[in-house]
Every structure is written in C-alpha cells, then in structure tokens.
JSON list of C-alpha atoms in Angstrom, two decimals:
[
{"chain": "N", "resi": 954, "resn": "UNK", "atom": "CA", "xyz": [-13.97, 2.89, -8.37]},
{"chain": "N", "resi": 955, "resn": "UNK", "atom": "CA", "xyz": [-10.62, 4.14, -8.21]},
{"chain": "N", "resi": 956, "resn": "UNK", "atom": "CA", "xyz": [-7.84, 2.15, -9.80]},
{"chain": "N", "resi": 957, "resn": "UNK", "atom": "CA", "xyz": [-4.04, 1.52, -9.71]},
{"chain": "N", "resi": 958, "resn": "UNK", "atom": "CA", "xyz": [-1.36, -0.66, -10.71]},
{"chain": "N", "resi": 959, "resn": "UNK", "atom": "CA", "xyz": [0.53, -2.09, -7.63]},
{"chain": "N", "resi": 960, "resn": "UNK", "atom": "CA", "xyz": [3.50, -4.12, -6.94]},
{"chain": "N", "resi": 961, "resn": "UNK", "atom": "CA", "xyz": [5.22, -4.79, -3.56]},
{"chain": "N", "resi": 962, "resn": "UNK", "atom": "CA", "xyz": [8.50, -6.10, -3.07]},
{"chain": "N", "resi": 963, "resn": "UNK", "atom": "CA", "xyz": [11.24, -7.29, -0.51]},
{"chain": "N", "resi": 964, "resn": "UNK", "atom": "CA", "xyz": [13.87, -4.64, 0.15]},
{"chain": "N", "resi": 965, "resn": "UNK", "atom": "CA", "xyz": [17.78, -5.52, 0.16]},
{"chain": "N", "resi": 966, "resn": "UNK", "atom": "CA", "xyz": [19.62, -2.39, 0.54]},
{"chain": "N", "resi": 967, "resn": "UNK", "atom": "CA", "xyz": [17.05, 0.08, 2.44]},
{"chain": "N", "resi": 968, "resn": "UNK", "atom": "CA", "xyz": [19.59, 2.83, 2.31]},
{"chain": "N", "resi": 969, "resn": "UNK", "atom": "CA", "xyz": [19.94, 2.92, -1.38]},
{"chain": "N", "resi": 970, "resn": "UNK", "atom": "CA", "xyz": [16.23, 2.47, -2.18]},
{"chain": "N", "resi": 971, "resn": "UNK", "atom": "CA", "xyz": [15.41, 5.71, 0.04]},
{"chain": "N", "resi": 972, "resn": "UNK", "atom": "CA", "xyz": [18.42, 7.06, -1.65]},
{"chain": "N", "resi": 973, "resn": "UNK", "atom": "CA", "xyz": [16.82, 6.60, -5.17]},
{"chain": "N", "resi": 974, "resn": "UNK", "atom": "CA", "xyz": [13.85, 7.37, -4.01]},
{"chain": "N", "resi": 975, "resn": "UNK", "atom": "CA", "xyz": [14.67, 10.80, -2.53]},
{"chain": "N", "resi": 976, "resn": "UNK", "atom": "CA", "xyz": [16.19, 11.47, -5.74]},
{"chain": "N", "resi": 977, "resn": "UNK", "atom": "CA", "xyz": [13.57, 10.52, -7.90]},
{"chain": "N", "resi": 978, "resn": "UNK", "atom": "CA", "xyz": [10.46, 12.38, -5.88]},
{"chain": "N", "resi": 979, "resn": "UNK", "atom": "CA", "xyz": [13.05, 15.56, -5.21]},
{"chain": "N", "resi": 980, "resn": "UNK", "atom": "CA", "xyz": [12.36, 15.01, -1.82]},
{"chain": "N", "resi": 981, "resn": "UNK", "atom": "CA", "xyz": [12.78, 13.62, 1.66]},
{"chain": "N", "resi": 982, "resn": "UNK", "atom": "CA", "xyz": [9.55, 11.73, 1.64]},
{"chain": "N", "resi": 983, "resn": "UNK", "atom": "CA", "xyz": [6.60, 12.11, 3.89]},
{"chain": "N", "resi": 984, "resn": "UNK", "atom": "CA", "xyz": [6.86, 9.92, 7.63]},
{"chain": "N", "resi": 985, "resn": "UNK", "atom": "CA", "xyz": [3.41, 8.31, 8.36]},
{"chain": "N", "resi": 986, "resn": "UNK", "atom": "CA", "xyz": [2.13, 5.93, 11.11]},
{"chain": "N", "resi": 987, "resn": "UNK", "atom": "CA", "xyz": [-0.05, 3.65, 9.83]},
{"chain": "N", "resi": 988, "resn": "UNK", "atom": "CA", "xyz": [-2.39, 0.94, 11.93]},
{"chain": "N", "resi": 989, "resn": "UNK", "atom": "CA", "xyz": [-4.33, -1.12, 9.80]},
{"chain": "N", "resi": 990, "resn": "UNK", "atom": "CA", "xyz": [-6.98, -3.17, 10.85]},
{"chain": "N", "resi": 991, "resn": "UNK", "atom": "CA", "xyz": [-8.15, -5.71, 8.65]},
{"chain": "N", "resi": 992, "resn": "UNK", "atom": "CA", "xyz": [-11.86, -6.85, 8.66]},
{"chain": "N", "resi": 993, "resn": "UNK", "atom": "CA", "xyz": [-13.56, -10.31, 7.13]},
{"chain": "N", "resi": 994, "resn": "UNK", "atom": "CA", "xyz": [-15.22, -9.72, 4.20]},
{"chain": "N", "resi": 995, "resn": "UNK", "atom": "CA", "xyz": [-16.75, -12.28, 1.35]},
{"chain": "N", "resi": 996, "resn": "UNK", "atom": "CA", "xyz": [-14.67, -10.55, -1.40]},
{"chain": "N", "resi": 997, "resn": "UNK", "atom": "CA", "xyz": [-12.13, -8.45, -1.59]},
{"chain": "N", "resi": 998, "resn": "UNK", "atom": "CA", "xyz": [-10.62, -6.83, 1.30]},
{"chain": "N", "resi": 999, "resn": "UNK", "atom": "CA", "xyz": [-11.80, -4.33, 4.24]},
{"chain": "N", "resi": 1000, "resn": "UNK", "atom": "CA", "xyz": [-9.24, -2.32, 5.84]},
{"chain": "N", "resi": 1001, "resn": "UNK", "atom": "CA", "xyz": [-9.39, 0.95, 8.01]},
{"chain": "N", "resi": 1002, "resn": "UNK", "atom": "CA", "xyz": [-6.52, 2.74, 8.56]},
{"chain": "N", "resi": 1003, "resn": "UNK", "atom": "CA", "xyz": [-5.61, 5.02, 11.18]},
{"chain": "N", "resi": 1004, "resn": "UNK", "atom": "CA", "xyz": [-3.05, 7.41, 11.29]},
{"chain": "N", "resi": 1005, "resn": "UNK", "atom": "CA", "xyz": [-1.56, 8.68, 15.00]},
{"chain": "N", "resi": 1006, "resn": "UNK", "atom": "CA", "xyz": [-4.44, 11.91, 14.73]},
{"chain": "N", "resi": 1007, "resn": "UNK", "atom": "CA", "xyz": [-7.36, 9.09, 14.98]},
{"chain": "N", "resi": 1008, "resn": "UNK", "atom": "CA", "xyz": [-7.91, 10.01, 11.63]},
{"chain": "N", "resi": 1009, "resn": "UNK", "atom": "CA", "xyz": [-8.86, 6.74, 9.60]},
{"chain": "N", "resi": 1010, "resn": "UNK", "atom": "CA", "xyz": [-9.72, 5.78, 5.81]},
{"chain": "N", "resi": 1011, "resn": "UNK", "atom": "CA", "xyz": [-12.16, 3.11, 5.37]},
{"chain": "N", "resi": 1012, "resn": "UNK", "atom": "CA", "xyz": [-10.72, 1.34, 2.02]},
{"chain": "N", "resi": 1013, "resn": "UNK", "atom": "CA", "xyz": [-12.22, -1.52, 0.29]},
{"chain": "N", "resi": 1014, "resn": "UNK", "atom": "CA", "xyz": [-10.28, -3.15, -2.28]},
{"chain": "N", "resi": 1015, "resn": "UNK", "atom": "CA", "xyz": [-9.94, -5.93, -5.16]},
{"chain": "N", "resi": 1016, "resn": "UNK", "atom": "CA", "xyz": [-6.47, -6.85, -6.07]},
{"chain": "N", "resi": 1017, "resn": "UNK", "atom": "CA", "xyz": [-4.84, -10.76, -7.52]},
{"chain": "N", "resi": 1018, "resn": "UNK", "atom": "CA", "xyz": [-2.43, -11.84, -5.49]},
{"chain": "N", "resi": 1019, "resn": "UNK", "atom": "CA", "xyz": [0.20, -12.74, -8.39]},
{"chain": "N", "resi": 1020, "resn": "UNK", "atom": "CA", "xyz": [3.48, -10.82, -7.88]},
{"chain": "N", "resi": 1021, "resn": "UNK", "atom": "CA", "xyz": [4.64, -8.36, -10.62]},
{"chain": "N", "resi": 1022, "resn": "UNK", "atom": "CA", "xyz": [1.93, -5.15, -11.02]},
{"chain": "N", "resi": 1023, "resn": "UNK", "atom": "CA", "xyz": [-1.32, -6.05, -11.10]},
{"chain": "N", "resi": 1024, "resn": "UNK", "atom": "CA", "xyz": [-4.52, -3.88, -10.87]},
{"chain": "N", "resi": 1025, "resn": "UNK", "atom": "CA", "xyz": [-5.74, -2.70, -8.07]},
{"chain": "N", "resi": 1026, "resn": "UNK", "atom": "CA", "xyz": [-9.29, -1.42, -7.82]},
{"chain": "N", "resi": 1027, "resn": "UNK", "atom": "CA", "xyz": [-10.47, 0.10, -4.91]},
{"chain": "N", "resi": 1028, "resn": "UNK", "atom": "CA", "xyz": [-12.85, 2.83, -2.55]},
{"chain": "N", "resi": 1029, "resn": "UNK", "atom": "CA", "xyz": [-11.87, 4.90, 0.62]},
{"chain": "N", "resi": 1030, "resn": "UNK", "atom": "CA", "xyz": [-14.19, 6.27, 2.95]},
{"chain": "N", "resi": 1031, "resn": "UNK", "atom": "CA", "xyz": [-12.58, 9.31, 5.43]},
{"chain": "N", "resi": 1032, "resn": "UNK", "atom": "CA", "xyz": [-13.79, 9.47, 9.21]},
{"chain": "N", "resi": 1033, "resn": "UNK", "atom": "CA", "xyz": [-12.18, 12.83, 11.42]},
{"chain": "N", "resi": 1034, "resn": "UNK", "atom": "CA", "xyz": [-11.95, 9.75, 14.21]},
{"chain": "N", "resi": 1035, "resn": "UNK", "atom": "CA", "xyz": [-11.77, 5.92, 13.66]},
{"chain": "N", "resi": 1036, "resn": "UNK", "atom": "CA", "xyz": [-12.61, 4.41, 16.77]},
{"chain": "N", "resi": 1037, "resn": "UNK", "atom": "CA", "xyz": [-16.17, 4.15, 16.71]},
{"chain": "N", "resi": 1038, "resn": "UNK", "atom": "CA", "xyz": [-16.49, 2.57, 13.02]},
{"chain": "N", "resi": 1039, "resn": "UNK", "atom": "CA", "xyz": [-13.17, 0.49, 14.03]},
{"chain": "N", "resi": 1040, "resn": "UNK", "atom": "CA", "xyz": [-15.84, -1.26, 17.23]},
{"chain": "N", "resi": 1041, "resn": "UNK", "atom": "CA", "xyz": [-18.69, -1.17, 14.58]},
{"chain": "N", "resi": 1042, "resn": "UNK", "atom": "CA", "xyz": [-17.04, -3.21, 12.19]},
{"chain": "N", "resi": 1043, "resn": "UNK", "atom": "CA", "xyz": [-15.00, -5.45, 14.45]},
{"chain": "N", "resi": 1044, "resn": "UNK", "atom": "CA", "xyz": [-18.42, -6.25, 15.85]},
{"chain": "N", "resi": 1045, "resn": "UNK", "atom": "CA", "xyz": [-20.37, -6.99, 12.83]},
{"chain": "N", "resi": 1046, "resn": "UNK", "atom": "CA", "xyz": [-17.51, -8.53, 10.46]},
{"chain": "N", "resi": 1047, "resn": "UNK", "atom": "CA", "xyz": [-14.89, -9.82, 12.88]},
{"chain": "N", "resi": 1048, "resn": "UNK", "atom": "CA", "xyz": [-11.24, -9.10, 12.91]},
{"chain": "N", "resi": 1049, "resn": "UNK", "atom": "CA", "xyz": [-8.92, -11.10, 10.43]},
{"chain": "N", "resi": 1050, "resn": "UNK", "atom": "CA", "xyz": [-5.85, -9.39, 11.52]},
{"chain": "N", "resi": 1051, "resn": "UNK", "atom": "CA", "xyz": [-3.73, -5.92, 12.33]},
{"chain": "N", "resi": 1052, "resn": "UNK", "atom": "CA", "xyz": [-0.66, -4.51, 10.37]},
{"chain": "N", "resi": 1053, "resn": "UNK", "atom": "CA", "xyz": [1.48, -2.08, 12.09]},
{"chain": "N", "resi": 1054, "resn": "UNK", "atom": "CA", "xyz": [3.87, 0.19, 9.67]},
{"chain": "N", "resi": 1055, "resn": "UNK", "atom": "CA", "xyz": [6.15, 2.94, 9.65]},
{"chain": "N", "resi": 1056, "resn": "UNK", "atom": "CA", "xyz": [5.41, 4.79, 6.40]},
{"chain": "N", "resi": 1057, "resn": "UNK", "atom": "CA", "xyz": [7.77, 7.23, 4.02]},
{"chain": "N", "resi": 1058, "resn": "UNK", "atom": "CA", "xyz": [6.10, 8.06, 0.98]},
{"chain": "N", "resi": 1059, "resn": "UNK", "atom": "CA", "xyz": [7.48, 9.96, -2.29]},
{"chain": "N", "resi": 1060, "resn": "UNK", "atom": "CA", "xyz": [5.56, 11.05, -4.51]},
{"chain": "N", "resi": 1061, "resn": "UNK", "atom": "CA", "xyz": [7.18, 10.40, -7.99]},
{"chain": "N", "resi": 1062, "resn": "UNK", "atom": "CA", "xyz": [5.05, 11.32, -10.97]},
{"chain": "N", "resi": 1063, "resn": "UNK", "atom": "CA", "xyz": [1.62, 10.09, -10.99]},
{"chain": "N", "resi": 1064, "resn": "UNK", "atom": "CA", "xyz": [3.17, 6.76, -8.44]},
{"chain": "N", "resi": 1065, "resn": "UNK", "atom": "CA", "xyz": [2.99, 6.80, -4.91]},
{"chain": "N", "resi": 1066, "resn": "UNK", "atom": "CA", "xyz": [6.85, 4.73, -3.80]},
{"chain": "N", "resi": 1067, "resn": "UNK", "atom": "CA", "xyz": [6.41, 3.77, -0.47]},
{"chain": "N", "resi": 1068, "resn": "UNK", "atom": "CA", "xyz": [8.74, 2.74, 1.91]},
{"chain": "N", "resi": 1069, "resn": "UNK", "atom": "CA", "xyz": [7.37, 0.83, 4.80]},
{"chain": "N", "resi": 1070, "resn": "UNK", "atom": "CA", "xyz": [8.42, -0.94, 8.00]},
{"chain": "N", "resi": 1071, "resn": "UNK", "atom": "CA", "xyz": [6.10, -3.48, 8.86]},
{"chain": "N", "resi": 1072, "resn": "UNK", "atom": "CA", "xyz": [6.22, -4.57, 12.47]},
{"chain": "N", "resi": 1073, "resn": "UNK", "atom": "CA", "xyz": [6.93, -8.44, 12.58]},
{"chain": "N", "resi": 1074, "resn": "UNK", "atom": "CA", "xyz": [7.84, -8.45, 9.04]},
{"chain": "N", "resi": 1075, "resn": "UNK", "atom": "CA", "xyz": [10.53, -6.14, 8.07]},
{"chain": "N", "resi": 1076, "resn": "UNK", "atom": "CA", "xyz": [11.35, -3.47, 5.46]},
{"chain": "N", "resi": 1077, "resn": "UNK", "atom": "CA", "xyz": [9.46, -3.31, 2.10]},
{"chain": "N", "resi": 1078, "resn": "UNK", "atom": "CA", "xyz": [8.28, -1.58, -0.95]},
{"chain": "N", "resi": 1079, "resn": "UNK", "atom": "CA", "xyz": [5.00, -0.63, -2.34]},
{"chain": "N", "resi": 1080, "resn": "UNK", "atom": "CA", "xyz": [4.65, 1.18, -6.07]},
{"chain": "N", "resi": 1081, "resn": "UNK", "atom": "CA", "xyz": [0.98, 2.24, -6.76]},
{"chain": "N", "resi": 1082, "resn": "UNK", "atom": "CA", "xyz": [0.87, 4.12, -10.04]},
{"chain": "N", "resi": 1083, "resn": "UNK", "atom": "CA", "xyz": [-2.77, 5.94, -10.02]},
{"chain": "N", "resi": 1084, "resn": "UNK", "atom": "CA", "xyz": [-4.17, 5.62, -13.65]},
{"chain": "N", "resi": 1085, "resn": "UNK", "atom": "CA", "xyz": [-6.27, 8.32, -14.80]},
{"chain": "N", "resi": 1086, "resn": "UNK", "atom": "CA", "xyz": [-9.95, 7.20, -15.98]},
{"chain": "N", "resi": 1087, "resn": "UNK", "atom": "CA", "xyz": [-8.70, 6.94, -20.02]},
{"chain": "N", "resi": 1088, "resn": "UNK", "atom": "CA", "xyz": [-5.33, 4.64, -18.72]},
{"chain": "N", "resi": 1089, "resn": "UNK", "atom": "CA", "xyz": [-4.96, 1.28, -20.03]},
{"chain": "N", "resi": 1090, "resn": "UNK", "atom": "CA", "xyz": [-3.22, -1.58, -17.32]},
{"chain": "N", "resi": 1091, "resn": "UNK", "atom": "CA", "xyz": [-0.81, -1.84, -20.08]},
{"chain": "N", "resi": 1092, "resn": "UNK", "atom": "CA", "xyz": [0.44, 2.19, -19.34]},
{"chain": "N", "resi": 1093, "resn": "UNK", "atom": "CA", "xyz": [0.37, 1.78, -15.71]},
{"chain": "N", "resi": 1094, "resn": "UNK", "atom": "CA", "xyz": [2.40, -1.44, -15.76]},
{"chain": "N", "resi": 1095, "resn": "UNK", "atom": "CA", "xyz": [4.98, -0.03, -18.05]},
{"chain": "N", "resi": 1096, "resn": "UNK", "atom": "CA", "xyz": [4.93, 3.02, -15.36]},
{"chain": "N", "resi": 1097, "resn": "UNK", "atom": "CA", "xyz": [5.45, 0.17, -12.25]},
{"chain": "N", "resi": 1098, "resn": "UNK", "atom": "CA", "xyz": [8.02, -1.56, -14.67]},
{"chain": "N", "resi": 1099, "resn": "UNK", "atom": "CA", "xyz": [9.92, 1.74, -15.56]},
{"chain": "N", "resi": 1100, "resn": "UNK", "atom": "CA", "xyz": [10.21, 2.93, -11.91]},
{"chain": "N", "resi": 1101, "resn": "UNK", "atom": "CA", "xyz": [11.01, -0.88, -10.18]},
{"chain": "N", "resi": 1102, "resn": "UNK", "atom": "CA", "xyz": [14.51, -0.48, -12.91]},
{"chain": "N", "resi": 1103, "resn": "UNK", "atom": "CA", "xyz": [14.99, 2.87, -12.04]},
{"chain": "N", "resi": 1104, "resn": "UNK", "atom": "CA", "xyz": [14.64, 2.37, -7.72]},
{"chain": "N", "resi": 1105, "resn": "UNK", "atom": "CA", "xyz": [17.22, -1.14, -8.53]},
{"chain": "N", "resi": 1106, "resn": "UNK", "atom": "CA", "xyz": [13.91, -3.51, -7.94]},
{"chain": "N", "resi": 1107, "resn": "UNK", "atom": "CA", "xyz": [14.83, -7.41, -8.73]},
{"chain": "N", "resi": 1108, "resn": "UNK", "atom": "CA", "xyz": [12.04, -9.15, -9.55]},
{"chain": "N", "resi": 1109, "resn": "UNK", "atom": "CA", "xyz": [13.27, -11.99, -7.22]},
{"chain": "N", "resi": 1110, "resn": "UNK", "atom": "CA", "xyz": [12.42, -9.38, -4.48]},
{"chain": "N", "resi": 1111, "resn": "UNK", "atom": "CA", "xyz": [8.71, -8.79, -5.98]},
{"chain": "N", "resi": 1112, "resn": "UNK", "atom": "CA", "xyz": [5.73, -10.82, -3.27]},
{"chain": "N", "resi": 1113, "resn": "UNK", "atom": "CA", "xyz": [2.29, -11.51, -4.07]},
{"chain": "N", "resi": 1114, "resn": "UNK", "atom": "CA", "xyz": [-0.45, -10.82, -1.64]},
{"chain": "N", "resi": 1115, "resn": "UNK", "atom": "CA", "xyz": [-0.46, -8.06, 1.16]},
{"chain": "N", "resi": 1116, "resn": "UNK", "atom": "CA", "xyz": [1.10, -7.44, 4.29]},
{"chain": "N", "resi": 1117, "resn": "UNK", "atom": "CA", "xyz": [-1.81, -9.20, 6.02]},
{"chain": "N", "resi": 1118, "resn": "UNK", "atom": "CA", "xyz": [-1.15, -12.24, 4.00]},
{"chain": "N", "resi": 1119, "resn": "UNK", "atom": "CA", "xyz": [2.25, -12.74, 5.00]},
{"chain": "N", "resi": 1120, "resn": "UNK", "atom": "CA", "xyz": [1.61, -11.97, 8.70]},
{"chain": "N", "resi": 1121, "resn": "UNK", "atom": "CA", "xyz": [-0.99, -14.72, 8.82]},
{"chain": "N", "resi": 1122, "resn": "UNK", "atom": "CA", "xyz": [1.48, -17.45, 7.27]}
]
C-alpha cells in the first residue's frame, strides 16, 4: 500500500492561503472537478472518483479520524470511464454518500496542498505529504507540521474525519 501523512483543515482567509500556496509550489495550481462517490464498506473507506473526462480512480483507504496529520494508507485503481464500476458497486455495496468539490492543487515538494470547495460545506484544505517506502510518520508529520506554519494553518482550523463525515452530520 501506498502511504501518506494527511491533515485537513478549515480555511479563514482563502485568498491568502492560495496566495501562499502559489508561492510555495511556484505556480498557479492545477483546477480539478472532482465527484466522489462514497461506497459502504466493513473497514476503511471506498471511494471512486470521477473527474469531468469520466475518468475515475477507485481508492480504498485507512485513515484515524483524530485531527492533526495522521497516516494515511491507501490503494487506487484507474478506469478510462467510471460509470459502469460506479452501478457495479452502488449495486453490490450501497451508497453511503456523494462529495462534490472544486479542486486546485500545488504541488509543493513531495506534499500535494489542496485547495478545495466542497459543495454544501465550504472552502478547505487538504496536506498529503507522500512518504517514500524508507519514511518514518515522524518525517512526514514534521513535513505536514512545517508546511501548515508556512501556508498560516491554526490548529484551531485543523478537522478530523473526511468530507463525507461532515456532510453526513
């Protein structure tokens, strides 16, 4: 399995966080439509996201819910077109729920900063610092930790859970 270290958090000031962001990656970010359908599983979670080509990414993941970065362990299977595995799975697992976002991602180091706009939920931030296979959880949190001081994260704005979560309270 893949793993990362992950926090999300609140955003105050969405101007200066794209600001710092921009600065940061050296660049203006990447846009990306994201549609995330979220499937009942016994452990874990089951996602498959498609992107506005009907491209999709299957992704199964293990993550605590505490807030702060945590590790983040996970597997993503591409399909050229989601629709078929999106019936497939909606039939065999059932549906726990849909998240809707507006993407811009910077790439800064080996961390992926994203900027999102959930639909019915507002405007937050995701760090997920990729560890290489010889990484500790200790160097990726410092990473998250490092970057959250340097983008002006509080970590009264830091949330536990996911998107999904919070959309289902």
């Amino acid at each position: 399995m893949m793993r990362n270290v992950e926090i999300k958090a609140k955003i105050r000031n969405l101007q200066g966080i794209v600001s710092k962001a921009k600065q940061l990656s050296k660049s203006d970010g990447e846009f990306i439509k994201q549609d995330d359908i979220f499937f009942k599983v016994p452990q874990g979670r089951l996602k498959l996201r498609t992107y506005e080509n009907k491209a999709a990414d299957l992704i199964f993941y293990n993550r605590p819910d505490g807030d702060g970065p945590k590790l983040s362990e996970y597997q993503i299977c591409k399909f050229e077109e989601g629709s078929q595995i999106s019936s497939l799975l909606s039939q065999a697992l059932g549906v726990k729920g849909q998240v809707k976002k507006d993407r811009l991602l910077f790439l800064v180091g080996q961390t992926r900063v994203h900027i999102d706009h959930v639909e019915d939920l507002g405007d937050y931030m995701e760090l997920e610092v990729v560890l290489s296979e010889d990484q500790t959880l200790e160097q990726g949190q410092e990473i998250a930790e490092k970057l959250m001081a340097e983008l002006g994260v509080e970590k009264s704005d830091l949330i536990s859970g996911a998107y999904m979560d919070l959309l289902l309270k």
